[in-house]
Each structure stands twice: as C-alpha cells, then as structure tokens.
Coordinates of C-alpha atoms in Angstrom, one line a residue:
X164 CA -13.8 -36.4 25.1
X165 CA -14.1 -38.8 22.1
X166 CA -11.1 -38.7 19.7
X167 CA -12.5 -36.6 16.4
X168 CA -13.1 -38.9 13.4
X169 CA -10.7 -38.2 10.7
X170 CA -12.0 -39.7 7.6
X171 CA -9.6 -37.8 5.1
X172 CA -6.4 -39.2 4.3
X173 CA -3.8 -38.9 7.3
X174 CA -1.9 -36.5 5.6
X175 CA -4.8 -34.0 5.6
X176 CA -4.4 -33.6 9.2
X177 CA -0.5 -33.8 9.0
X178 CA -0.5 -30.7 6.7
X179 CA -2.7 -28.7 8.9
X180 CA -0.1 -29.0 11.6
X181 CA 2.8 -28.4 9.4
X182 CA 0.8 -25.6 7.7
X183 CA 0.8 -23.7 11.3
X184 CA 4.2 -24.6 12.0
X185 CA 5.7 -23.3 9.0
X186 CA 3.6 -20.2 9.5
X187 CA 5.5 -19.6 12.6
X188 CA 8.4 -18.6 10.5
X189 CA 6.7 -16.8 7.7
X190 CA 6.4 -13.1 7.5
X191 CA 3.2 -11.6 6.4
X192 CA 3.8 -9.4 3.6
X193 CA 4.8 -5.8 4.2
X194 CA 5.0 -6.6 7.9
X195 CA 8.1 -8.6 8.9
X196 CA 7.2 -10.8 11.9
X197 CA 6.2 -14.3 12.3
X198 CA 2.8 -14.9 12.1
X199 CA 0.4 -17.9 11.3
X200 CA -3.4 -17.4 10.3
X201 CA -6.7 -19.4 11.0
X202 CA -10.0 -18.1 9.7
X203 CA -13.3 -19.8 10.5
X204 CA -16.7 -19.6 8.9
X205 CA -19.6 -19.5 8.3
X206 CA -22.5 -19.6 10.2
X207 CA -23.7 -19.4 14.3
X208 CA -21.9 -22.6 15.0
X209 CA -18.7 -20.7 14.3
X210 CA -20.1 -16.7 15.0
X211 CA -21.7 -18.1 18.1
X212 CA -25.2 -18.5 19.2
X213 CA -27.7 -20.1 21.7
X214 CA -29.7 -19.0 24.9
X215 CA -27.1 -18.4 26.7
X216 CA -24.9 -17.2 23.7
X217 CA -21.3 -18.9 23.3
X218 CA -18.9 -19.7 20.6
X219 CA -16.1 -22.1 20.3
X220 CA -13.8 -19.5 19.1
X221 CA -12.2 -18.4 22.4
X222 CA -11.5 -22.0 23.2
X223 CA -9.9 -22.8 19.8
X224 CA -8.0 -19.6 20.1
X225 CA -6.8 -20.1 23.6
X226 CA -5.3 -23.3 23.0
X227 CA -3.8 -22.2 19.8
X228 CA -2.3 -19.4 21.2
X229 CA -0.8 -21.0 24.2
X230 CA 0.9 -23.3 21.9
X231 CA 2.0 -21.0 19.4
X232 CA 2.0 -17.4 21.0
X233 CA -0.8 -14.4 20.7
X234 CA -0.4 -13.1 17.2
X235 CA -3.4 -10.5 17.7
X236 CA -7.1 -10.2 17.7
X237 CA -7.3 -11.0 14.0
X238 CA -9.9 -9.9 11.7
X239 CA -12.7 -7.5 12.8
X240 CA -15.5 -6.2 10.8
X241 CA -16.8 -2.6 10.0
X242 CA -20.3 -3.9 10.7
X243 CA -20.1 -5.5 14.1
X244 CA -22.4 -3.2 16.2
X245 CA -20.5 -3.5 19.3
X246 CA -18.7 -1.4 21.6
X247 CA -16.2 0.8 19.7
X248 CA -17.8 0.6 16.4
X249 CA -19.2 3.2 14.6
X250 CA -20.2 4.4 10.8
X251 CA -21.6 7.9 10.0
X252 CA -22.5 8.9 6.2
X253 CA -21.6 12.6 6.9
X254 CA -22.9 15.5 4.9
X255 CA -25.0 13.7 2.0
X256 CA -24.7 10.6 0.8
X257 CA -25.4 7.2 2.4
X258 CA -24.1 4.2 3.9
X259 CA -25.2 0.4 4.1
X260 CA -24.3 -1.7 6.9
X261 CA -24.3 -4.9 5.5
X262 CA -25.8 -6.7 8.7
X263 CA -28.3 -4.1 9.3
X264 CA -29.5 -3.4 5.9
X265 CA -29.1 -7.3 4.6
X266 CA -28.3 -6.4 0.9
X267 CA -28.3 -9.1 -1.7
X268 CA -25.2 -11.4 -1.2
X269 CA -24.7 -12.1 -5.2
X270 CA -24.6 -8.3 -6.2
X271 CA -23.3 -4.8 -5.2
X272 CA -20.9 -4.1 -2.7
X273 CA -22.0 -7.0 -0.3
X274 CA -20.9 -9.7 -3.1
X275 CA -17.4 -8.3 -3.0
X276 CA -16.9 -9.0 0.6
X277 CA -15.0 -11.8 2.3
X278 CA -18.1 -13.2 4.6
X279 CA -21.0 -10.9 3.8
X280 CA -19.6 -8.4 6.2
X281 CA -18.8 -4.6 5.9
X282 CA -20.1 -1.1 5.5
X283 CA -20.7 0.4 2.0
X284 CA -20.4 4.3 2.0
X285 CA -21.9 6.2 -1.3
X286 CA -21.5 9.6 -2.3
X287 CA -20.2 10.5 1.2
X288 CA -18.7 13.6 2.2
X289 CA -17.0 13.9 5.5
X290 CA -18.2 10.0 6.6
X291 CA -16.3 8.4 9.2
X292 CA -16.1 4.7 10.7
X293 CA -14.0 3.0 13.3
X294 CA -13.4 0.0 15.3
X295 CA -11.8 -1.1 18.6
X296 CA -10.8 -4.6 19.5
X297 CA -10.1 -3.7 23.1
X298 CA -7.0 -5.3 23.2
X299 CA -3.5 -3.9 22.4
X300 CA -2.2 -4.3 18.7
X301 CA 0.9 -3.2 16.9
X302 CA 0.0 -3.3 13.4
X303 CA -3.5 -3.2 11.6
X304 CA -4.3 -3.7 8.0
X305 CA -7.6 -2.3 6.7
X306 CA -9.3 -4.0 3.6
X307 CA -11.1 -2.0 1.6
X308 CA -12.7 -1.1 -1.9
X309 CA -12.7 2.4 -3.6
X310 CA -15.3 3.6 -6.1
X311 CA -15.9 6.8 -7.9
X312 CA -14.3 9.7 -5.9
X313 CA -13.3 7.4 -3.0
X314 CA -10.8 8.5 -0.5
X315 CA -10.3 8.5 3.3
X316 CA -7.7 8.8 5.9
X317 CA -7.1 6.2 8.7
X318 CA -5.2 6.3 12.2
X319 CA -4.9 4.9 15.8
X320 CA -6.3 6.8 18.4
X321 CA -3.3 6.9 20.2
X322 CA -1.1 10.5 20.6
X323 CA 1.3 10.6 17.9
X324 CA 0.2 7.8 16.0
X325 CA 0.8 8.1 12.2
X326 CA -2.0 7.9 10.0
X327 CA -2.4 6.9 6.2
X328 CA -4.5 8.9 3.2
X329 CA -6.0 6.7 0.8
X330 CA -7.4 7.6 -2.7
X331 CA -7.9 6.9 -6.2
X332 CA -4.3 8.2 -6.8
X333 CA -2.5 5.8 -4.3
X334 CA -4.8 2.9 -4.8
X335 CA -6.8 1.3 -7.7
X336 CA -10.5 1.4 -7.7
X337 CA -12.9 -1.6 -8.2
X338 CA -10.6 -4.1 -6.6
X339 CA -9.6 -5.2 -3.4
X340 CA -7.1 -3.4 -1.6
X341 CA -5.3 -3.0 1.9
X342 CA -3.4 -0.5 3.8
X343 CA -1.2 -0.9 7.2
X344 CA -0.7 1.1 10.1
X345 CA 0.9 1.2 13.4
X346 CA -0.4 1.8 16.6
X347 CA 0.6 4.1 19.4
X348 CA 0.9 2.8 22.9
X349 CA -1.9 2.8 25.2
X350 CA -4.8 3.3 22.6
X351 CA -6.5 0.3 20.8
X352 CA -9.2 2.2 18.7
X353 CA -8.7 2.7 14.6
X354 CA -10.4 5.6 13.4
X355 CA -11.2 6.1 9.6
X356 CA -12.3 9.5 8.8
X357 CA -12.7 12.1 5.8
X358 CA -14.7 9.4 3.7
X359 CA -15.9 10.9 0.5
X360 CA -17.2 9.4 -2.7
X361 CA -17.6 5.3 -3.0
X362 CA -15.8 3.5 -0.2
X363 CA -16.5 0.3 1.1
X364 CA -14.8 -0.8 4.5
X365 CA -14.9 -4.4 4.8
X366 CA -12.5 -5.3 7.9
X367 CA -9.3 -4.9 9.9
X368 CA -6.8 -7.2 10.9
X369 CA -5.0 -6.4 14.3
X370 CA -1.9 -8.0 14.8
X371 CA 1.0 -8.3 17.5
X372 CA 4.5 -7.6 16.5
X373 CA 5.5 -10.3 18.7
X374 CA 4.4 -13.0 16.2
X375 CA 2.1 -15.9 17.0
X376 CA -1.3 -16.9 15.4
X377 CA -4.3 -15.2 15.0
X378 CA -7.9 -16.8 14.8
X379 CA -10.3 -14.7 13.0
X380 CA -14.1 -15.3 13.6
X381 CA -15.5 -15.0 9.8
X382 CA -19.0 -16.7 10.6
X383 CA -22.3 -15.0 10.5
X384 CA -25.1 -16.0 12.5
X385 CA -28.2 -16.9 10.4
X386 CA -26.1 -17.0 7.0
X387 CA -26.6 -19.9 4.4
X388 CA -23.7 -21.9 2.7
X389 CA -25.6 -21.0 -0.5
X390 CA -25.1 -17.3 0.3
X391 CA -21.5 -17.4 1.0
X392 CA -21.0 -19.6 -2.3
X393 CA -22.8 -16.8 -3.8
X394 CA -20.2 -13.9 -3.3
X395 CA -18.4 -13.0 -6.3
X396 CA -16.0 -15.8 -7.3
X397 CA -13.1 -13.6 -8.6
X398 CA -13.5 -11.4 -5.5
X399 CA -13.6 -14.5 -2.9
X400 CA -10.3 -15.4 -4.8
X401 CA -8.9 -12.1 -4.0
X402 CA -9.7 -12.5 -0.5
X403 CA -7.9 -15.9 -0.5
X404 CA -5.0 -14.6 -2.2
X405 CA -4.5 -11.5 0.0
X406 CA -5.3 -13.2 3.4
X407 CA -3.8 -16.6 2.4
X408 CA -4.9 -18.3 5.7
X409 CA -2.8 -21.3 6.9
X410 CA -6.0 -23.3 7.6
X411 CA -9.4 -22.1 6.7
X412 CA -12.1 -23.9 9.0
X413 CA -15.5 -24.6 6.9
X414 CA -18.3 -25.5 8.9
X415 CA -21.5 -24.8 6.9
X416 CA -24.9 -26.2 6.0
X417 CA -27.0 -26.2 9.2
X418 CA -29.0 -23.3 7.6
X419 CA -29.2 -25.2 4.4
X420 CA -30.4 -28.4 5.6
X421 CA -34.1 -28.1 4.6
X422 CA -33.2 -27.0 1.3
X423 CA -29.7 -28.1 0.3
X424 CA -30.0 -31.9 -1.3
X425 CA -26.7 -34.0 -1.0
X426 CA -25.9 -33.0 -4.4
X427 CA -26.5 -29.3 -4.2
X428 CA -24.5 -29.2 -0.9
X429 CA -21.7 -31.1 -2.8
X430 CA -21.7 -28.3 -5.1
X431 CA -21.6 -25.5 -2.9
X432 CA -19.2 -26.9 -0.6
X433 CA -16.8 -27.5 -3.3
X434 CA -17.1 -24.0 -4.7
X435 CA -16.0 -22.8 -1.4
X436 CA -13.3 -25.0 -1.0
X437 CA -12.1 -24.2 -4.4
X438 CA -11.7 -20.8 -3.6
X439 CA -9.4 -21.1 -0.5
X440 CA -7.3 -24.0 -2.1
X441 CA -6.6 -21.9 -4.9
X442 CA -4.2 -19.7 -2.4
X443 CA -2.7 -22.6 -0.9
X444 CA -4.8 -23.0 2.3
X445 CA -5.3 -26.0 4.1
X446 CA -9.2 -26.6 4.5
X447 CA -10.6 -28.1 7.6
X448 CA -14.2 -29.3 6.6
X449 CA -16.4 -29.7 9.8
X450 CA -19.6 -31.8 10.0
X451 CA -22.2 -29.8 12.1
X452 CA -23.5 -31.3 15.5
X453 CA -26.7 -32.7 15.1
X454 CA -30.0 -30.6 15.4
X455 CA -32.8 -32.2 17.1
X456 CA -34.5 -32.1 14.1
X457 CA -31.8 -34.0 12.2
X458 CA -33.6 -37.0 10.9
X459 CA -36.0 -35.0 9.0
X460 CA -33.7 -32.8 7.0
X461 CA -30.6 -33.3 4.9
X462 CA -28.3 -32.9 7.5
X463 CA -27.9 -36.6 8.1
X464 CA -26.5 -36.8 4.6
X465 CA -24.0 -34.3 4.5
X466 CA -21.4 -36.2 6.5
X467 CA -21.1 -38.8 3.5
X468 CA -20.6 -35.4 1.0
X469 CA -17.9 -34.0 3.4
X470 CA -15.9 -37.1 3.7
X471 CA -16.0 -37.6 -0.3
X472 CA -15.0 -33.9 -0.9
X473 CA -12.1 -34.4 1.8
X474 CA -11.0 -37.4 0.2
X475 CA -11.0 -36.0 -3.1
X476 CA -9.7 -32.4 -2.4
X477 CA -7.1 -33.2 0.4
X478 CA -8.9 -31.6 3.1
X479 CA -9.1 -32.8 6.7
X480 CA -12.5 -33.8 7.9
X481 CA -13.8 -33.3 11.5
X482 CA -17.3 -34.8 12.9
X483 CA -18.6 -32.7 15.6
X484 CA -20.6 -35.9 16.8
X485 CA -17.5 -37.5 18.0
X486 CA -16.9 -34.7 20.4
X487 CA -20.6 -34.0 21.3
X488 CA -22.3 -37.4 20.5
X489 CA -25.7 -37.1 18.8
X490 CA -28.4 -34.5 19.7
X491 CA -30.0 -36.8 22.3
X492 CA -26.5 -37.6 23.8
X493 CA -25.4 -34.1 23.7
X494 CA -28.5 -32.5 25.1
X495 CA -28.6 -35.0 27.8
X496 CA -25.0 -34.2 28.5
X497 CA -25.4 -30.7 28.7
X498 CA -23.6 -29.8 25.5
X499 CA -26.5 -28.3 23.7
X500 CA -27.9 -24.8 24.5
X501 CA -31.1 -25.3 22.2
X502 CA -32.0 -27.4 19.3
X503 CA -29.4 -26.5 17.2
X504 CA -26.4 -24.8 19.0
X505 CA -23.8 -26.1 21.5
X506 CA -23.7 -24.7 25.0
X507 CA -20.5 -23.1 26.6
X508 CA -19.5 -26.5 27.6
X509 CA -20.1 -28.1 24.4
X510 CA -18.4 -25.3 22.5
X511 CA -15.5 -25.4 24.8
X512 CA -15.0 -29.1 23.9
X513 CA -15.3 -28.2 20.0
X514 CA -12.5 -25.5 20.2
X515 CA -10.3 -27.6 22.2
X516 CA -10.9 -30.5 19.9
X517 CA -10.1 -28.4 16.7
X518 CA -6.8 -26.8 18.0
X519 CA -5.8 -30.5 19.1
X520 CA -6.0 -31.5 15.3
X521 CA -3.8 -28.7 14.2
X522 CA -1.1 -28.8 16.8

C-alpha cells in the first residue's frame, strides 16, 4: 500500500495524533470517563455503497480501537431503517423520517440536524421511537429538539434500568439538547416513548464506560456537499460545540462533481471546515477516489482546492488515489465495486490508511 500524500503542513498530521492521544485522558461532559471521538462524513464514500455494499468505517474503527480501546458504538441516528429501529406517531399527529421523506435540508427540522438525519414528530400523542445498536453499552446520550408542547421519556430496555423524563420544564425549546441515561445489563435497546407535541429526535451516542475511541459514521448515501453546507449554520455550530470531536473526517464532493466548480467547491468545503474548527476539532480533508468519469467532471480539480484549504486552515489532507490509485489502476486491482465506490478490499485499505495517519 502506498503512503498517503500529506500535502498540508506536517504539523497538521501530528495534531491529529496528538488530539486522539490527549482525548484518551479527557472525560466527556457529564460522564466521567476517558473518551475520544472520531466523526466521519459525508456521503456514500463514508456511509458505504457499491454492489456489493461496503464501507471503510469497520476497517478504520477496528484499527483505532485495537490501539486505543473500544469506546463504544458511537452515534446512531433515529432514521436508520434497520433492525431495532422504529418510529410511531401515536394517536393523531405526524412524523417525518428524514431519509424516507427527504424534506428540505435548508429549512425546517432537518436543517437543525447534524448530517440530514433524524425523525421529527409534530402534534404527537403517545408517539414512540427506538434504536438498538446490537452491542453492549454503558451510557447513552440522546440528542433532540423540543418544540411546542414537546415531551418524552427514554429508557434502556433492561430490567431495572432508570429512565429519564424530558419536557419544556426540564429543557429549553428551539435549541439542541441532550439527555444521558445508563443501560441495564443484558439489554442493548433504547426506547423513547410517550412522545407528545413537537419533538425531533436526531441521534443517540452509545458509549462504553471503559473508555477508548468511538468512530461515528455520519455519512448519508447520495447526499451532496452543498446540502450539508446548507444546514443551518447556527445549529451546525451547536453540534460542533456539543460533540467536540477530536477529529472530523470530511470526504465530500463526489456527488457535486458535475455542478460545483472549483470556486464553488472551495466555498462549500471552507464553510463546513469552519464549523468544526469553531469547536477546536482537528479536520482531516480527504480527496475522494477517482470515479470512472473523473476526466469529464470537476472532480479532477478538487485536489488543488483541498490542498490549498488544508494549507490555509491547518487541516490534514489525505488523497485516496495514493491508496487505491487512479480509477483504471484501482479497478484493475479489484479495489472498485462499481464506477464510483471502492470494494470491500479497497475500503479496508482506505480505513487502515486513515487510522495510520491518526496514530
């Protein structure tokens, strides 16, 4: 495997490593344990894609957790449409699953989300929702927004688990809020019930008390960098301040390659970088792997934008082409699943290479 091209100043990569090592001794607010966070976005090159489907997240997480310890599952979103997830509006009212219903990114409840993910309840009565990461956890932090008449309760599904009750008398409305709860042995499910009024459930972060690192997949297949940049800026900064990841990995632009000129791409990248740096997070900029049509799109010009941004903003820069090669090379080597997405083999190489730059 070729070494990743690091075009940003050498201190940038060193800061990635330092950030994670320092985080191993830092307690998360409200829960006293050593914990490091890595968040990764934004599209299917992070979330996973291709046929057959694969993602680089398992390889990245395994490498980091082997070195630093397993800090837990990390963030899971209330619209995952997989085993253990459910959402019911209850009597009357309505709900909007952001993935299924695809509301606008730049207005309404979705514009307040971390990465276009979540479920919004309106005029609910007896609504419910739940997540089950399928792996044991000790602490869970639920991220939400309350609107008019909003309230709910949350609890782990294990016998004897202590729940929490949330309403506008315990938390402010119209802002990003979080509430913590603990698990009971032998049960991995999170249940949110008794939802009334206006409540948006964004995500839940599942964490192990033993400490270590979490790697959260904040990608959304098919999403545009321009959509993520259009999320409400004030809310985006609230997310950055509340999560304060030690490293935010930004791989975006593949789905914008036909429309975002280099100047437009630079604007979008800098907007997202600025949000995460506002909370003191280190940002790792990733130049996407080549697609089969790279020569006929703006993608070929994005690497110079990313290198310039990295040098100006003090970010690290990693180029997927130094891991996979150009498209023809990657395809011939079996590193591509289709015309855009790396294969399981290619993603394993990507994840390991990213981890190596952080350790």
